[in-house]
Amino acid sequence: MPQVQTPAQYLGGERNSVVKARESLKGRVCLATPDAYTIGMSNHGLQVLYDAVNRRADWACERVFAPWPDMERLLREHDVPLYSLETFTPLFEFDIVGFTLQYDLGYSNVLTILDLGRIPLHVTARRLDDPLIIAGGPCAENPEPMADFIDAFVIGDGEETLPAVADAWLEIRASAGSRSEALQALAARFPWLYVPSCYALEEHDGRLIPTARDDTIPQAVRPAVVADLDGIPLPPAPIVPLIRTVQD
């Protein structure tokens, strides 16, 4: 760590971060921010989703951020996979890795995180036991630029949808014969989930229009909306960053 700037951003152990015993869990989610720790930890939405999953005893939610170039270089030189801050678990060992897409300038960092985490970059290269790669946030409303790399996009609010996708993925994966079969079953279950591999793109008047490949898949994806925001609990004990963030 003396070889990198601001090493505290890679150490974890912040006040109010949650560490759970792996043997007591049904599944694990890693929330990935394709930007630096100092920016990602300023995102209140991250804290809300982190709390929403960790409120459940059978699931754990952990975090990862894009490393700065000096840390990326060391990870590659020493053949160390990118890890979560809570338990230092390599990303490829999670059930789900969920990206927040706040702006398109972060797209290349999505690929860096996947590559450093030893997860195949392309959807078509992943096996059934690889993590499900999902994405949400403002840029998920225009998913096609990242469609080759993201298994499923959550369109709309994530407070209720993330736990629902997590449970469904474990259930579907356990009985699916292939990853493509599992993704199709996932797409058929939720009207707010866009799974690019389940749609064909057709051009109409200069626009690309997704068309469902199967009758079980929603033709139109409808955004998830939390009807009662007051019913969504706020984190009672947000994580306190170890270093100064851009908005604290």
PDB file of C-alpha atoms in Angstrom:
ATOM      1  CA  MET A   1       0.000   0.000   0.000  1.00  0.00           C
ATOM      2  CA  PRO A   2       2.863   2.516   0.438  1.00  0.00           C
ATOM      3  CA  GLN A   3       3.216   2.361  -3.352  1.00  0.00           C
ATOM      4  CA  VAL A   4      -0.201   3.920  -4.047  1.00  0.00           C
ATOM      5  CA  GLN A   5      -1.756   7.286  -3.371  1.00  0.00           C
ATOM      6  CA  THR A   6      -4.438   7.425  -0.673  1.00  0.00           C
ATOM      7  CA  PRO A   7      -4.216   3.739   0.312  1.00  0.00           C
ATOM      8  CA  ALA A   8      -7.123   4.085   2.762  1.00  0.00           C
ATOM      9  CA  GLN A   9      -9.568   3.869  -0.145  1.00  0.00           C
ATOM     10  CA  TYR A  10      -8.597   0.211  -0.669  1.00  0.00           C
ATOM     11  CA  LEU A  11      -8.629  -0.977   2.956  1.00  0.00           C
ATOM     12  CA  GLY A  12     -12.308  -1.201   3.931  1.00  0.00           C
ATOM     13  CA  GLY A  13     -13.151  -1.420   7.620  1.00  0.00           C
ATOM     14  CA  GLU A  14     -15.050   1.877   7.708  1.00  0.00           C
ATOM     15  CA  ARG A  15     -17.370   2.654  10.574  1.00  0.00           C
ATOM     16  CA  ASN A  16     -20.819   1.101   9.895  1.00  0.00           C
ATOM     17  CA  SER A  17     -19.627  -1.095   7.029  1.00  0.00           C
ATOM     18  CA  VAL A  18     -21.223  -4.541   7.246  1.00  0.00           C
ATOM     19  CA  VAL A  19     -19.294  -7.813   7.316  1.00  0.00           C
ATOM     20  CA  LYS A  20     -21.242 -11.077   7.439  1.00  0.00           C
ATOM     21  CA  ALA A  21     -20.106 -14.663   7.899  1.00  0.00           C
ATOM     22  CA  ARG A  22     -20.163 -16.338   4.503  1.00  0.00           C
ATOM     23  CA  GLU A  23     -21.493 -19.661   5.774  1.00  0.00           C
ATOM     24  CA  SER A  24     -24.701 -18.001   7.024  1.00  0.00           C
ATOM     25  CA  LEU A  25     -25.586 -16.470   3.651  1.00  0.00           C
ATOM     26  CA  LYS A  26     -27.778 -17.484   0.745  1.00  0.00           C
ATOM     27  CA  GLY A  27     -26.118 -15.068  -1.644  1.00  0.00           C
ATOM     28  CA  ARG A  28     -23.822 -12.076  -2.016  1.00  0.00           C
ATOM     29  CA  VAL A  29     -24.062  -8.885  -4.054  1.00  0.00           C
ATOM     30  CA  CYS A  30     -21.214  -6.496  -4.775  1.00  0.00           C
ATOM     31  CA  LEU A  31     -22.196  -2.928  -5.648  1.00  0.00           C
ATOM     32  CA  ALA A  32     -19.661  -1.574  -8.124  1.00  0.00           C
ATOM     33  CA  THR A  33     -19.082   2.120  -8.710  1.00  0.00           C
ATOM     34  CA  PRO A  34     -17.115   2.752 -11.919  1.00  0.00           C
ATOM     35  CA  ASP A  35     -15.349   5.711 -10.384  1.00  0.00           C
ATOM     36  CA  ALA A  36     -12.976   6.493  -7.539  1.00  0.00           C
ATOM     37  CA  TYR A  37     -13.838   5.807  -3.903  1.00  0.00           C
ATOM     38  CA  THR A  38     -13.980   9.531  -3.132  1.00  0.00           C
ATOM     39  CA  ILE A  39     -16.722   9.995  -5.719  1.00  0.00           C
ATOM     40  CA  GLY A  40     -18.634   6.759  -5.191  1.00  0.00           C
ATOM     41  CA  MET A  41     -18.896   7.186  -1.437  1.00  0.00           C
ATOM     42  CA  SER A  42     -20.596  10.541  -2.025  1.00  0.00           C
ATOM     43  CA  ASN A  43     -23.532   8.771  -3.701  1.00  0.00           C
ATOM     44  CA  HIS A  44     -26.456   8.511  -1.294  1.00  0.00           C
ATOM     45  CA  GLY A  45     -28.085   5.915  -3.544  1.00  0.00           C
ATOM     46  CA  LEU A  46     -25.194   3.549  -2.855  1.00  0.00           C
ATOM     47  CA  GLN A  47     -25.852   3.791   0.866  1.00  0.00           C
ATOM     48  CA  VAL A  48     -29.585   3.142   0.381  1.00  0.00           C
ATOM     49  CA  LEU A  49     -29.082   0.021  -1.759  1.00  0.00           C
ATOM     50  CA  TYR A  50     -26.321  -1.241   0.535  1.00  0.00           C
ATOM     51  CA  ASP A  51     -28.665  -0.979   3.492  1.00  0.00           C
ATOM     52  CA  ALA A  52     -31.629  -2.480   1.600  1.00  0.00           C
ATOM     53  CA  VAL A  53     -29.738  -5.710   0.928  1.00  0.00           C
ATOM     54  CA  ASN A  54     -27.867  -5.926   4.225  1.00  0.00           C
ATOM     55  CA  ARG A  55     -31.101  -5.601   6.204  1.00  0.00           C
ATOM     56  CA  ARG A  56     -31.692  -9.202   5.163  1.00  0.00           C
ATOM     57  CA  ALA A  57     -29.941 -11.838   7.231  1.00  0.00           C
ATOM     58  CA  ASP A  58     -29.500 -14.219   4.282  1.00  0.00           C
ATOM     59  CA  TRP A  59     -27.831 -11.768   1.883  1.00  0.00           C
ATOM     60  CA  ALA A  60     -24.667  -9.703   2.081  1.00  0.00           C
ATOM     61  CA  CYS A  61     -23.968  -6.549   0.126  1.00  0.00           C
ATOM     62  CA  GLU A  62     -20.397  -5.374  -0.340  1.00  0.00           C
ATOM     63  CA  ARG A  63     -18.694  -2.598  -2.343  1.00  0.00           C
ATOM     64  CA  VAL A  64     -15.998  -2.074  -4.941  1.00  0.00           C
ATOM     65  CA  PHE A  65     -14.746   1.060  -6.670  1.00  0.00           C
ATOM     66  CA  ALA A  66     -12.571   1.690  -9.700  1.00  0.00           C
ATOM     67  CA  PRO A  67      -8.935   1.815  -8.599  1.00  0.00           C
ATOM     68  CA  TRP A  68      -6.634   4.632  -9.577  1.00  0.00           C
ATOM     69  CA  PRO A  69      -4.000   3.771 -12.239  1.00  0.00           C
ATOM     70  CA  ASP A  70      -1.269   3.174  -9.641  1.00  0.00           C
ATOM     71  CA  MET A  71      -3.372   0.553  -7.839  1.00  0.00           C
ATOM     72  CA  GLU A  72      -4.522  -0.989 -11.108  1.00  0.00           C
ATOM     73  CA  ARG A  73      -0.903  -1.391 -12.161  1.00  0.00           C
ATOM     74  CA  LEU A  74       0.011  -3.140  -8.899  1.00  0.00           C
ATOM     75  CA  LEU A  75      -2.968  -5.493  -9.101  1.00  0.00           C
ATOM     76  CA  ARG A  76      -1.935  -6.538 -12.590  1.00  0.00           C
ATOM     77  CA  GLU A  77       1.773  -6.808 -11.770  1.00  0.00           C
ATOM     78  CA  HIS A  78       1.127  -9.046  -8.761  1.00  0.00           C
ATOM     79  CA  ASP A  79      -1.733 -10.981 -10.392  1.00  0.00           C
ATOM     80  CA  VAL A  80      -4.200 -10.000  -7.648  1.00  0.00           C
ATOM     81  CA  PRO A  81      -7.898  -9.810  -8.615  1.00  0.00           C
ATOM     82  CA  LEU A  82      -9.918  -6.745  -7.717  1.00  0.00           C
ATOM     83  CA  TYR A  83     -11.715  -7.358  -4.425  1.00  0.00           C
ATOM     84  CA  SER A  84     -14.584  -6.089  -2.308  1.00  0.00           C
ATOM     85  CA  LEU A  85     -13.831  -3.770   0.601  1.00  0.00           C
ATOM     86  CA  GLU A  86     -15.803  -5.691   3.217  1.00  0.00           C
ATOM     87  CA  THR A  87     -14.254  -9.169   2.948  1.00  0.00           C
ATOM     88  CA  PHE A  88     -11.557  -8.756   0.257  1.00  0.00           C
ATOM     89  CA  THR A  89     -13.444 -11.277  -1.881  1.00  0.00           C
ATOM     90  CA  PRO A  90     -12.498 -11.368  -5.594  1.00  0.00           C
ATOM     91  CA  LEU A  91     -15.362 -10.110  -7.732  1.00  0.00           C
ATOM     92  CA  PHE A  92     -15.697 -13.355  -9.669  1.00  0.00           C
ATOM     93  CA  GLU A  93     -16.813 -15.124  -6.469  1.00  0.00           C
ATOM     94  CA  PHE A  94     -19.968 -13.016  -6.021  1.00  0.00           C
ATOM     95  CA  ASP A  95     -23.417 -14.102  -7.165  1.00  0.00           C
ATOM     96  CA  ILE A  96     -24.233 -10.644  -8.516  1.00  0.00           C
ATOM     97  CA  VAL A  97     -22.166  -7.588  -9.372  1.00  0.00           C
ATOM     98  CA  GLY A  98     -24.290  -4.475  -9.766  1.00  0.00           C
ATOM     99  CA  PHE A  99     -23.010  -1.316 -11.444  1.00  0.00           C
ATOM    100  CA  THR A 100     -24.394   2.165 -11.039  1.00  0.00           C
ATOM    101  CA  LEU A 101     -24.208   4.058 -14.337  1.00  0.00           C
ATOM    102  CA  GLN A 102     -24.309   7.721 -13.400  1.00  0.00           C
ATOM    103  CA  TYR A 103     -22.610   9.119 -16.530  1.00  0.00           C
ATOM    104  CA  ASP A 104     -21.220   7.665 -19.735  1.00  0.00           C
ATOM    105  CA  LEU A 105     -17.650   8.758 -18.960  1.00  0.00           C
ATOM    106  CA  GLY A 106     -17.559   5.865 -16.504  1.00  0.00           C
ATOM    107  CA  TYR A 107     -18.242   3.173 -19.100  1.00  0.00           C
ATOM    108  CA  SER A 108     -14.583   2.329 -19.651  1.00  0.00           C
ATOM    109  CA  ASN A 109     -14.180   1.898 -15.891  1.00  0.00           C
ATOM    110  CA  VAL A 110     -16.931  -0.732 -15.963  1.00  0.00           C
ATOM    111  CA  LEU A 111     -14.729  -2.782 -18.270  1.00  0.00           C
ATOM    112  CA  THR A 112     -11.679  -2.175 -16.088  1.00  0.00           C
ATOM    113  CA  ILE A 113     -13.523  -3.419 -13.001  1.00  0.00           C
ATOM    114  CA  LEU A 114     -14.776  -6.526 -14.805  1.00  0.00           C
ATOM    115  CA  ASP A 115     -11.330  -7.275 -16.189  1.00  0.00           C
ATOM    116  CA  LEU A 116      -9.547  -6.750 -12.870  1.00  0.00           C
ATOM    117  CA  GLY A 117     -12.240  -8.802 -11.138  1.00  0.00           C
ATOM    118  CA  ARG A 118     -11.604 -11.683 -13.576  1.00  0.00           C
ATOM    119  CA  ILE A 119     -15.116 -11.676 -14.959  1.00  0.00           C
ATOM    120  CA  PRO A 120     -15.438 -12.173 -18.735  1.00  0.00           C
ATOM    121  CA  LEU A 121     -16.087  -8.824 -20.379  1.00  0.00           C
ATOM    122  CA  HIS A 122     -18.676  -9.974 -22.891  1.00  0.00           C
ATOM    123  CA  VAL A 123     -22.084 -11.351 -21.981  1.00  0.00           C
ATOM    124  CA  THR A 124     -21.654 -14.176 -24.491  1.00  0.00           C
ATOM    125  CA  ALA A 125     -18.393 -15.337 -22.867  1.00  0.00           C
ATOM    126  CA  ARG A 126     -19.843 -15.877 -19.385  1.00  0.00           C
ATOM    127  CA  ARG A 127     -20.776 -19.242 -17.956  1.00  0.00           C
ATOM    128  CA  LEU A 128     -23.765 -20.077 -15.792  1.00  0.00           C
ATOM    129  CA  ASP A 129     -21.705 -19.902 -12.596  1.00  0.00           C
ATOM    130  CA  ASP A 130     -20.190 -16.501 -13.392  1.00  0.00           C
ATOM    131  CA  PRO A 131     -21.717 -13.550 -11.520  1.00  0.00           C
ATOM    132  CA  LEU A 132     -24.827 -11.924 -12.929  1.00  0.00           C
ATOM    133  CA  ILE A 133     -23.781  -8.462 -14.117  1.00  0.00           C
ATOM    134  CA  ILE A 134     -26.552  -5.912 -13.710  1.00  0.00           C
ATOM    135  CA  ALA A 135     -26.643  -2.140 -14.031  1.00  0.00           C
ATOM    136  CA  GLY A 136     -28.944   0.663 -13.017  1.00  0.00           C
ATOM    137  CA  GLY A 137     -28.907   4.412 -12.655  1.00  0.00           C
ATOM    138  CA  PRO A 138     -29.587   7.270 -15.080  1.00  0.00           C
ATOM    139  CA  CYS A 139     -27.562   5.841 -17.977  1.00  0.00           C
ATOM    140  CA  ALA A 140     -29.400   2.516 -17.786  1.00  0.00           C
ATOM    141  CA  GLU A 141     -32.262   4.355 -19.503  1.00  0.00           C
ATOM    142  CA  ASN A 142     -30.133   4.148 -22.671  1.00  0.00           C
ATOM    143  CA  PRO A 143     -28.672   0.661 -22.294  1.00  0.00           C
ATOM    144  CA  GLU A 144     -27.483  -0.199 -25.805  1.00  0.00           C
ATOM    145  CA  PRO A 145     -23.966   1.311 -25.561  1.00  0.00           C
ATOM    146  CA  MET A 146     -23.193  -1.200 -22.777  1.00  0.00           C
ATOM    147  CA  ALA A 147     -25.405  -4.054 -23.962  1.00  0.00           C
ATOM    148  CA  ASP A 148     -22.466  -6.284 -24.918  1.00  0.00           C
ATOM    149  CA  PHE A 149     -21.126  -6.197 -21.359  1.00  0.00           C
ATOM    150  CA  ILE A 150     -24.146  -6.022 -19.012  1.00  0.00           C
ATOM    151  CA  ASP A 151     -26.407  -9.055 -18.569  1.00  0.00           C
ATOM    152  CA  ALA A 152     -29.431  -7.089 -17.385  1.00  0.00           C
ATOM    153  CA  PHE A 153     -30.392  -3.451 -16.867  1.00  0.00           C
ATOM    154  CA  VAL A 154     -32.760  -2.384 -14.099  1.00  0.00           C
ATOM    155  CA  ILE A 155     -34.890   0.400 -15.544  1.00  0.00           C
ATOM    156  CA  GLY A 156     -36.201   2.727 -12.863  1.00  0.00           C
ATOM    157  CA  ASP A 157     -35.890   2.626  -9.087  1.00  0.00           C
ATOM    158  CA  GLY A 158     -33.593   0.087  -7.460  1.00  0.00           C
ATOM    159  CA  GLU A 159     -34.664   0.050  -3.823  1.00  0.00           C
ATOM    160  CA  GLU A 160     -37.169  -2.778  -4.322  1.00  0.00           C
ATOM    161  CA  THR A 161     -35.874  -4.252  -7.565  1.00  0.00           C
ATOM    162  CA  LEU A 162     -32.348  -5.178  -6.451  1.00  0.00           C
ATOM    163  CA  PRO A 163     -33.481  -7.598  -3.711  1.00  0.00           C
ATOM    164  CA  ALA A 164     -36.070  -9.064  -6.101  1.00  0.00           C
ATOM    165  CA  VAL A 165     -33.486  -9.710  -8.825  1.00  0.00           C
ATOM    166  CA  ALA A 166     -31.093 -11.213  -6.289  1.00  0.00           C
ATOM    167  CA  ASP A 167     -33.609 -13.792  -5.071  1.00  0.00           C
ATOM    168  CA  ALA A 168     -34.819 -14.594  -8.578  1.00  0.00           C
ATOM    169  CA  TRP A 169     -31.323 -15.113  -9.976  1.00  0.00           C
ATOM    170  CA  LEU A 170     -30.368 -17.712  -7.377  1.00  0.00           C
ATOM    171  CA  GLU A 171     -33.652 -19.548  -7.882  1.00  0.00           C
ATOM    172  CA  ILE A 172     -33.417 -19.521 -11.677  1.00  0.00           C
ATOM    173  CA  ARG A 173     -29.714 -20.327 -11.851  1.00  0.00           C
ATOM    174  CA  ALA A 174     -30.160 -23.414  -9.672  1.00  0.00           C
ATOM    175  CA  SER A 175     -32.455 -25.075 -12.218  1.00  0.00           C
ATOM    176  CA  ALA A 176     -31.261 -23.585 -15.519  1.00  0.00           C
ATOM    177  CA  GLY A 177     -29.361 -25.664 -18.032  1.00  0.00           C
ATOM    178  CA  SER A 178     -27.420 -22.721 -19.456  1.00  0.00           C
ATOM    179  CA  ARG A 179     -26.756 -19.060 -18.822  1.00  0.00           C
ATOM    180  CA  SER A 180     -28.852 -17.988 -21.810  1.00  0.00           C
ATOM    181  CA  GLU A 181     -31.769 -20.016 -20.461  1.00  0.00           C
ATOM    182  CA  ALA A 182     -31.363 -18.386 -17.053  1.00  0.00           C
ATOM    183  CA  LEU A 183     -31.245 -14.883 -18.520  1.00  0.00           C
ATOM    184  CA  GLN A 184     -34.373 -15.524 -20.564  1.00  0.00           C
ATOM    185  CA  ALA A 185     -36.231 -16.723 -17.480  1.00  0.00           C
ATOM    186  CA  LEU A 186     -35.070 -13.635 -15.601  1.00  0.00           C
ATOM    187  CA  ALA A 187     -36.232 -11.317 -18.392  1.00  0.00           C
ATOM    188  CA  ALA A 188     -39.638 -12.995 -18.461  1.00  0.00           C
ATOM    189  CA  ARG A 189     -40.160 -12.474 -14.743  1.00  0.00           C
ATOM    190  CA  PHE A 190     -39.781  -8.699 -14.388  1.00  0.00           C
ATOM    191  CA  PRO A 191     -41.341  -6.029 -16.649  1.00  0.00           C
ATOM    192  CA  TRP A 192     -38.706  -3.466 -15.607  1.00  0.00           C
ATOM    193  CA  LEU A 193     -35.683  -5.606 -16.447  1.00  0.00           C
ATOM    194  CA  TYR A 194     -34.058  -5.222 -19.860  1.00  0.00           C
ATOM    195  CA  VAL A 195     -31.931  -8.225 -20.833  1.00  0.00           C
ATOM    196  CA  PRO A 196     -30.258  -7.286 -24.151  1.00  0.00           C
ATOM    197  CA  SER A 197     -29.584 -10.886 -25.217  1.00  0.00           C
ATOM    198  CA  CYS A 198     -33.339 -11.525 -25.220  1.00  0.00           C
ATOM    199  CA  TYR A 199     -34.032  -8.796 -27.779  1.00  0.00           C
ATOM    200  CA  ALA A 200     -33.176  -8.231 -31.434  1.00  0.00           C
ATOM    201  CA  LEU A 201     -32.438  -4.695 -32.576  1.00  0.00           C
ATOM    202  CA  GLU A 202     -34.387  -3.449 -35.582  1.00  0.00           C
ATOM    203  CA  GLU A 203     -33.941  -0.095 -37.279  1.00  0.00           C
ATOM    204  CA  HIS A 204     -36.998   2.090 -37.782  1.00  0.00           C
ATOM    205  CA  ASP A 205     -36.665   5.620 -39.164  1.00  0.00           C
ATOM    206  CA  GLY A 206     -33.053   5.843 -38.054  1.00  0.00           C
ATOM    207  CA  ARG A 207     -33.737   4.505 -34.565  1.00  0.00           C
ATOM    208  CA  LEU A 208     -32.831   1.132 -33.073  1.00  0.00           C
ATOM    209  CA  ILE A 209     -35.893  -0.569 -31.606  1.00  0.00           C
ATOM    210  CA  PRO A 210     -35.495  -3.703 -29.438  1.00  0.00           C
ATOM    211  CA  THR A 211     -37.878  -6.523 -30.329  1.00  0.00           C
ATOM    212  CA  ALA A 212     -38.378  -9.445 -27.962  1.00  0.00           C
ATOM    213  CA  ARG A 213     -37.107 -12.743 -29.360  1.00  0.00           C
ATOM    214  CA  ASP A 214     -39.706 -14.772 -27.449  1.00  0.00           C
ATOM    215  CA  ASP A 215     -43.365 -14.348 -26.512  1.00  0.00           C
ATOM    216  CA  THR A 216     -42.529 -14.785 -22.829  1.00  0.00           C
ATOM    217  CA  ILE A 217     -40.374 -11.633 -22.846  1.00  0.00           C
ATOM    218  CA  PRO A 218     -42.054  -8.229 -22.344  1.00  0.00           C
ATOM    219  CA  GLN A 219     -42.127  -6.343 -25.627  1.00  0.00           C
ATOM    220  CA  ALA A 220     -41.964  -3.026 -23.804  1.00  0.00           C
ATOM    221  CA  VAL A 221     -39.883  -2.600 -20.661  1.00  0.00           C
ATOM    222  CA  ARG A 222     -41.644  -0.461 -18.064  1.00  0.00           C
ATOM    223  CA  PRO A 223     -39.649   1.452 -15.439  1.00  0.00           C
ATOM    224  CA  ALA A 224     -39.908   0.343 -11.840  1.00  0.00           C
ATOM    225  CA  VAL A 225     -41.335   3.078  -9.647  1.00  0.00           C
ATOM    226  CA  VAL A 226     -41.387   3.166  -5.866  1.00  0.00           C
ATOM    227  CA  ALA A 227     -44.932   4.343  -5.192  1.00  0.00           C
ATOM    228  CA  ASP A 228     -44.295   5.354  -1.586  1.00  0.00           C
ATOM    229  CA  LEU A 229     -40.858   6.845  -0.998  1.00  0.00           C
ATOM    230  CA  ASP A 230     -41.699   7.315   2.669  1.00  0.00           C
ATOM    231  CA  GLY A 231     -41.963   3.545   2.915  1.00  0.00           C
ATOM    232  CA  ILE A 232     -38.324   3.066   1.900  1.00  0.00           C
ATOM    233  CA  PRO A 233     -36.222   3.115   5.072  1.00  0.00           C
ATOM    234  CA  LEU A 234     -33.185   5.351   5.048  1.00  0.00           C
ATOM    235  CA  PRO A 235     -29.903   3.886   6.280  1.00  0.00           C
ATOM    236  CA  PRO A 236     -29.908   4.382  10.061  1.00  0.00           C
ATOM    237  CA  ALA A 237     -26.108   4.181  10.184  1.00  0.00           C
ATOM    238  CA  PRO A 238     -24.489   5.186   6.872  1.00  0.00           C
ATOM    239  CA  ILE A 239     -20.936   4.108   6.181  1.00  0.00           C
ATOM    240  CA  VAL A 240     -18.434   6.735   7.295  1.00  0.00           C
ATOM    241  CA  PRO A 241     -15.642   7.002   4.684  1.00  0.00           C
ATOM    242  CA  LEU A 242     -12.061   6.696   5.854  1.00  0.00           C
ATOM    243  CA  ILE A 243     -11.011   9.682   3.750  1.00  0.00           C
ATOM    244  CA  ARG A 244     -12.563  12.952   2.659  1.00  0.00           C
ATOM    245  CA  THR A 245     -15.014  12.520  -0.220  1.00  0.00           C
ATOM    246  CA  VAL A 246     -16.051  15.056  -2.848  1.00  0.00           C
ATOM    247  CA  GLN A 247     -19.393  15.626  -1.104  1.00  0.00           C
ATOM    248  CA  ASP A 248     -19.461  14.855   2.595  1.00  0.00           C
TER     249      ASP A 248
END
